[in-house]
């Protein structure tokens, strides 16, 4: 394990500004809003702000206050944050981001999760945090070989936590991070004590009996899922079939990369007219910068190619997996693009001990509603303790001594 510090050459930043200034813009159909994709007028304004007002140096300095490391696992260079709480008996927590996210999603929750005492909270709620970057994404990418599917990433996370000295821990994730966390629990249940997710897809199996008696709100959620698969999953279909073709546009054009990500922050967040209704503009651009500066727009898309057979757009649904033997927590944010139905979720997750419906926030929960995200994780951890699950602890000495919380 090696300490890591972000240090982007000025030449790369100058190149970005040149490309933004030289963008060749398409036409736009007047009055169509977001129905056909990101509106031209909005994207022009955002790109100009990115070129002239956004401050990468300030963002880089903030990111570098966090203890970052890299380590090679199964041939991939894995970037991760490791924040040891000042509370020695804190609960170890592994958090995994999704697409098109990054560790930037968690900047506003790291302090309260790791050091609640400093934020007016109960020190008993403290977590030791491991926040890795998925291979192929950001500073963990690109990967040197194909085959980085969910199971391989989960196995890498198990190895990472072993190297960090955690004998038992909670796994948490949203978006594809939720799938990775659930898979990790299945393959390493000896060490994963519980799983918490803030994203879950619950398609019906085709058995009419499971739909009988569903309440109107649950029927509405299934209809919402159907609309997502039919109208909102074009990105998934493209990335799961032709990621290399897409990679050329995302790697060569910063506006192309920007629009590819911004569209999802609009559609999947709890926003009204623009993504900035839900997330801070500079935070959004910092997340985009992680993809642009590392040229991993295409390599991150490869993840979907690796798991194509398991996606909601797959021609044939995958067979059900064995039920997890671990306690599970689910947070459902009102503004997410797809929300689960509990009765369907319990088919595969019979040990759901925490189900929390939140009336604010969306897919990027930690960015949109950091206070609610922190409170929900604290409540899940407290519930595990009340239910008598084993204490989670660090068993040996890797200590990153966080320089900032």
PDB file of C-alpha atoms in Angstrom, residues 51-195:
ATOM      1  CA  UNK A  51     -13.802  26.808 -18.397  1.00  0.00           C
ATOM      2  CA  UNK A  52     -13.727  30.220 -16.717  1.00  0.00           C
ATOM      3  CA  UNK A  53     -14.909  29.940 -13.095  1.00  0.00           C
ATOM      4  CA  UNK A  54     -14.479  26.416 -11.739  1.00  0.00           C
ATOM      5  CA  UNK A  55     -11.316  26.088  -9.617  1.00  0.00           C
ATOM      6  CA  UNK A  56      -9.670  22.667  -9.922  1.00  0.00           C
ATOM      7  CA  UNK A  57      -6.743  23.710  -7.748  1.00  0.00           C
ATOM      8  CA  UNK A  58      -9.114  24.348  -4.830  1.00  0.00           C
ATOM      9  CA  UNK A  59     -10.852  21.018  -5.429  1.00  0.00           C
ATOM     10  CA  UNK A  60      -7.537  19.162  -5.669  1.00  0.00           C
ATOM     11  CA  UNK A  61      -6.343  20.736  -2.407  1.00  0.00           C
ATOM     12  CA  UNK A  62      -9.554  19.643  -0.674  1.00  0.00           C
ATOM     13  CA  UNK A  63      -9.265  16.085  -1.973  1.00  0.00           C
ATOM     14  CA  UNK A  64      -5.651  15.919  -0.863  1.00  0.00           C
ATOM     15  CA  UNK A  65      -6.613  16.642   2.741  1.00  0.00           C
ATOM     16  CA  UNK A  66      -8.003  13.104   2.789  1.00  0.00           C
ATOM     17  CA  UNK A  67      -5.708  10.090   3.313  1.00  0.00           C
ATOM     18  CA  UNK A  68      -5.495   8.377  -0.068  1.00  0.00           C
ATOM     19  CA  UNK A  69      -3.649   5.217  -1.015  1.00  0.00           C
ATOM     20  CA  UNK A  70      -3.160   2.802  -3.889  1.00  0.00           C
ATOM     21  CA  UNK A  71      -2.502  -0.925  -3.823  1.00  0.00           C
ATOM     22  CA  UNK A  72      -2.336  -3.608  -6.497  1.00  0.00           C
ATOM     23  CA  UNK A  73      -5.035  -6.264  -6.226  1.00  0.00           C
ATOM     24  CA  UNK A  74      -5.498  -8.988  -8.847  1.00  0.00           C
ATOM     25  CA  UNK A  75      -3.446  -6.987 -11.339  1.00  0.00           C
ATOM     26  CA  UNK A  76      -5.377  -3.726 -10.924  1.00  0.00           C
ATOM     27  CA  UNK A  77      -4.153  -0.571  -9.258  1.00  0.00           C
ATOM     28  CA  UNK A  78      -6.837   0.211  -6.665  1.00  0.00           C
ATOM     29  CA  UNK A  79      -7.172   3.739  -5.314  1.00  0.00           C
ATOM     30  CA  UNK A  80      -8.912   4.181  -1.961  1.00  0.00           C
ATOM     31  CA  UNK A  81      -9.486   6.483   0.980  1.00  0.00           C
ATOM     32  CA  UNK A  82      -8.867   5.130   4.457  1.00  0.00           C
ATOM     33  CA  UNK A  83     -10.062   7.285   7.314  1.00  0.00           C
ATOM     34  CA  UNK A  84      -9.501   5.926  10.803  1.00  0.00           C
ATOM     35  CA  UNK A  85     -11.911   7.385  13.323  1.00  0.00           C
ATOM     36  CA  UNK A  86     -10.433   8.912  16.498  1.00  0.00           C
ATOM     37  CA  UNK A  87     -12.845   6.593  18.328  1.00  0.00           C
ATOM     38  CA  UNK A  88     -10.834   3.382  18.591  1.00  0.00           C
ATOM     39  CA  UNK A  89     -13.912   1.165  18.877  1.00  0.00           C
ATOM     40  CA  UNK A  90     -15.585   2.652  15.788  1.00  0.00           C
ATOM     41  CA  UNK A  91     -17.436   0.347  13.397  1.00  0.00           C
ATOM     42  CA  UNK A  92     -15.541  -0.440  10.156  1.00  0.00           C
ATOM     43  CA  UNK A  93     -17.539   0.607   7.105  1.00  0.00           C
ATOM     44  CA  UNK A  94     -16.694  -0.059   3.451  1.00  0.00           C
ATOM     45  CA  UNK A  95     -18.470   2.365   1.086  1.00  0.00           C
ATOM     46  CA  UNK A  96     -18.630   1.793  -2.682  1.00  0.00           C
ATOM     47  CA  UNK A  97     -19.664   4.447  -5.210  1.00  0.00           C
ATOM     48  CA  UNK A  98     -21.509   3.834  -8.449  1.00  0.00           C
ATOM     49  CA  UNK A  99     -21.618   5.156 -12.022  1.00  0.00           C
ATOM     50  CA  UNK A 100     -21.321   7.994 -12.916  1.00  0.00           C
ATOM     51  CA  UNK A 101     -20.085   8.743  -9.410  1.00  0.00           C
ATOM     52  CA  UNK A 102     -16.800   8.627  -7.557  1.00  0.00           C
ATOM     53  CA  UNK A 103     -15.395   9.063  -4.064  1.00  0.00           C
ATOM     54  CA  UNK A 104     -16.294  12.755  -4.505  1.00  0.00           C
ATOM     55  CA  UNK A 105     -19.859  11.733  -3.635  1.00  0.00           C
ATOM     56  CA  UNK A 106     -18.824  11.203  -0.018  1.00  0.00           C
ATOM     57  CA  UNK A 107     -16.836  14.348   0.740  1.00  0.00           C
ATOM     58  CA  UNK A 108     -19.574  15.863   2.910  1.00  0.00           C
ATOM     59  CA  UNK A 109     -20.270  12.716   4.921  1.00  0.00           C
ATOM     60  CA  UNK A 110     -16.748  11.565   5.751  1.00  0.00           C
ATOM     61  CA  UNK A 111     -16.312  13.895   8.719  1.00  0.00           C
ATOM     62  CA  UNK A 112     -19.656  13.211  10.421  1.00  0.00           C
ATOM     63  CA  UNK A 113     -19.353   9.456   9.873  1.00  0.00           C
ATOM     64  CA  UNK A 114     -15.773   9.152  11.132  1.00  0.00           C
ATOM     65  CA  UNK A 115     -15.837  11.729  13.922  1.00  0.00           C
ATOM     66  CA  UNK A 116     -19.401  12.362  15.120  1.00  0.00           C
ATOM     67  CA  UNK A 117     -18.104  13.874  18.355  1.00  0.00           C
ATOM     68  CA  UNK A 118     -16.613  16.783  16.366  1.00  0.00           C
ATOM     69  CA  UNK A 119     -20.004  17.386  14.720  1.00  0.00           C
ATOM     70  CA  UNK A 120     -22.092  17.356  17.885  1.00  0.00           C
ATOM     71  CA  UNK A 121     -22.983  13.672  17.608  1.00  0.00           C
ATOM     72  CA  UNK A 122     -22.584  10.560  19.723  1.00  0.00           C
ATOM     73  CA  UNK A 123     -19.067   9.040  19.528  1.00  0.00           C
ATOM     74  CA  UNK A 124     -20.699   5.608  19.733  1.00  0.00           C
ATOM     75  CA  UNK A 125     -21.881   6.199  16.141  1.00  0.00           C
ATOM     76  CA  UNK A 126     -18.348   6.515  14.737  1.00  0.00           C
ATOM     77  CA  UNK A 127     -17.106   4.572  11.719  1.00  0.00           C
ATOM     78  CA  UNK A 128     -13.678   3.700  10.385  1.00  0.00           C
ATOM     79  CA  UNK A 129     -14.065   4.339   6.643  1.00  0.00           C
ATOM     80  CA  UNK A 130     -12.654   2.560   3.611  1.00  0.00           C
ATOM     81  CA  UNK A 131     -13.816   4.159   0.355  1.00  0.00           C
ATOM     82  CA  UNK A 132     -12.276   2.463  -2.697  1.00  0.00           C
ATOM     83  CA  UNK A 133     -12.531   3.509  -6.328  1.00  0.00           C
ATOM     84  CA  UNK A 134     -13.910   0.757  -8.565  1.00  0.00           C
ATOM     85  CA  UNK A 135     -11.286  -0.671 -10.978  1.00  0.00           C
ATOM     86  CA  UNK A 136     -11.647   1.081 -14.318  1.00  0.00           C
ATOM     87  CA  UNK A 137     -12.894   4.275 -12.680  1.00  0.00           C
ATOM     88  CA  UNK A 138     -10.939   7.416 -11.843  1.00  0.00           C
ATOM     89  CA  UNK A 139      -7.628   6.844 -10.124  1.00  0.00           C
ATOM     90  CA  UNK A 140      -8.232   3.056 -10.166  1.00  0.00           C
ATOM     91  CA  UNK A 141      -8.291   2.987 -13.926  1.00  0.00           C
ATOM     92  CA  UNK A 142      -8.072   1.985 -16.571  1.00  0.00           C
ATOM     93  CA  UNK A 143      -7.883  -1.717 -15.832  1.00  0.00           C
ATOM     94  CA  UNK A 144      -5.164  -3.745 -17.631  1.00  0.00           C
ATOM     95  CA  UNK A 145      -7.423  -6.627 -18.620  1.00  0.00           C
ATOM     96  CA  UNK A 146     -11.090  -7.516 -19.159  1.00  0.00           C
ATOM     97  CA  UNK A 147     -13.191  -9.507 -16.727  1.00  0.00           C
ATOM     98  CA  UNK A 148     -13.749  -6.964 -13.960  1.00  0.00           C
ATOM     99  CA  UNK A 149     -17.313  -7.982 -13.194  1.00  0.00           C
ATOM    100  CA  UNK A 150     -19.195  -7.681  -9.912  1.00  0.00           C
ATOM    101  CA  UNK A 151     -17.761 -10.846  -8.372  1.00  0.00           C
ATOM    102  CA  UNK A 152     -14.166  -9.920  -9.209  1.00  0.00           C
ATOM    103  CA  UNK A 153     -14.577  -6.424  -7.744  1.00  0.00           C
ATOM    104  CA  UNK A 154     -16.202  -7.869  -4.625  1.00  0.00           C
ATOM    105  CA  UNK A 155     -13.305 -10.291  -4.205  1.00  0.00           C
ATOM    106  CA  UNK A 156     -10.887  -7.374  -4.530  1.00  0.00           C
ATOM    107  CA  UNK A 157     -12.769  -5.509  -1.799  1.00  0.00           C
ATOM    108  CA  UNK A 158     -12.536  -8.534   0.492  1.00  0.00           C
ATOM    109  CA  UNK A 159      -8.773  -8.541  -0.065  1.00  0.00           C
ATOM    110  CA  UNK A 160      -8.546  -4.799   0.495  1.00  0.00           C
ATOM    111  CA  UNK A 161     -10.307  -5.036   3.850  1.00  0.00           C
ATOM    112  CA  UNK A 162      -8.062  -7.927   4.836  1.00  0.00           C
ATOM    113  CA  UNK A 163      -4.991  -5.834   4.064  1.00  0.00           C
ATOM    114  CA  UNK A 164      -6.433  -2.959   6.072  1.00  0.00           C
ATOM    115  CA  UNK A 165      -6.773  -5.279   9.053  1.00  0.00           C
ATOM    116  CA  UNK A 166     -10.549  -5.469   9.361  1.00  0.00           C
ATOM    117  CA  UNK A 167     -11.789  -8.866  10.425  1.00  0.00           C
ATOM    118  CA  UNK A 168     -15.432  -7.769  10.289  1.00  0.00           C
ATOM    119  CA  UNK A 169     -17.201  -4.778   8.820  1.00  0.00           C
ATOM    120  CA  UNK A 170     -20.353  -3.379   7.243  1.00  0.00           C
ATOM    121  CA  UNK A 171     -20.528  -2.978   3.444  1.00  0.00           C
ATOM    122  CA  UNK A 172     -22.476  -0.044   2.021  1.00  0.00           C
ATOM    123  CA  UNK A 173     -23.200   1.041  -1.534  1.00  0.00           C
ATOM    124  CA  UNK A 174     -25.452   2.832  -3.962  1.00  0.00           C
ATOM    125  CA  UNK A 175     -26.019   2.252  -7.675  1.00  0.00           C
ATOM    126  CA  UNK A 176     -23.553  -0.447  -8.836  1.00  0.00           C
ATOM    127  CA  UNK A 177     -21.907  -0.093  -5.426  1.00  0.00           C
ATOM    128  CA  UNK A 178     -25.039  -1.690  -3.974  1.00  0.00           C
ATOM    129  CA  UNK A 179     -24.663  -4.739  -6.241  1.00  0.00           C
ATOM    130  CA  UNK A 180     -20.980  -5.008  -5.361  1.00  0.00           C
ATOM    131  CA  UNK A 181     -21.737  -4.753  -1.628  1.00  0.00           C
ATOM    132  CA  UNK A 182     -24.433  -7.435  -1.760  1.00  0.00           C
ATOM    133  CA  UNK A 183     -22.166  -9.721  -3.778  1.00  0.00           C
ATOM    134  CA  UNK A 184     -19.327  -9.128  -1.324  1.00  0.00           C
ATOM    135  CA  UNK A 185     -21.604 -10.220   1.507  1.00  0.00           C
ATOM    136  CA  UNK A 186     -22.422 -13.403  -0.358  1.00  0.00           C
ATOM    137  CA  UNK A 187     -18.839 -14.405  -1.086  1.00  0.00           C
ATOM    138  CA  UNK A 188     -17.266 -13.255   2.187  1.00  0.00           C
ATOM    139  CA  UNK A 189     -19.994 -13.644   4.791  1.00  0.00           C
ATOM    140  CA  UNK A 190     -17.341 -14.703   7.294  1.00  0.00           C
ATOM    141  CA  UNK A 191     -16.165 -11.089   7.488  1.00  0.00           C
ATOM    142  CA  UNK A 192     -19.062  -8.979   6.230  1.00  0.00           C
ATOM    143  CA  UNK A 193     -21.449  -8.632   9.154  1.00  0.00           C
ATOM    144  CA  UNK A 194     -24.177  -6.603   7.439  1.00  0.00           C
ATOM    145  CA  UNK A 195     -24.995  -4.734   4.232  1.00  0.00           C
TER     146      UNK A 195
END
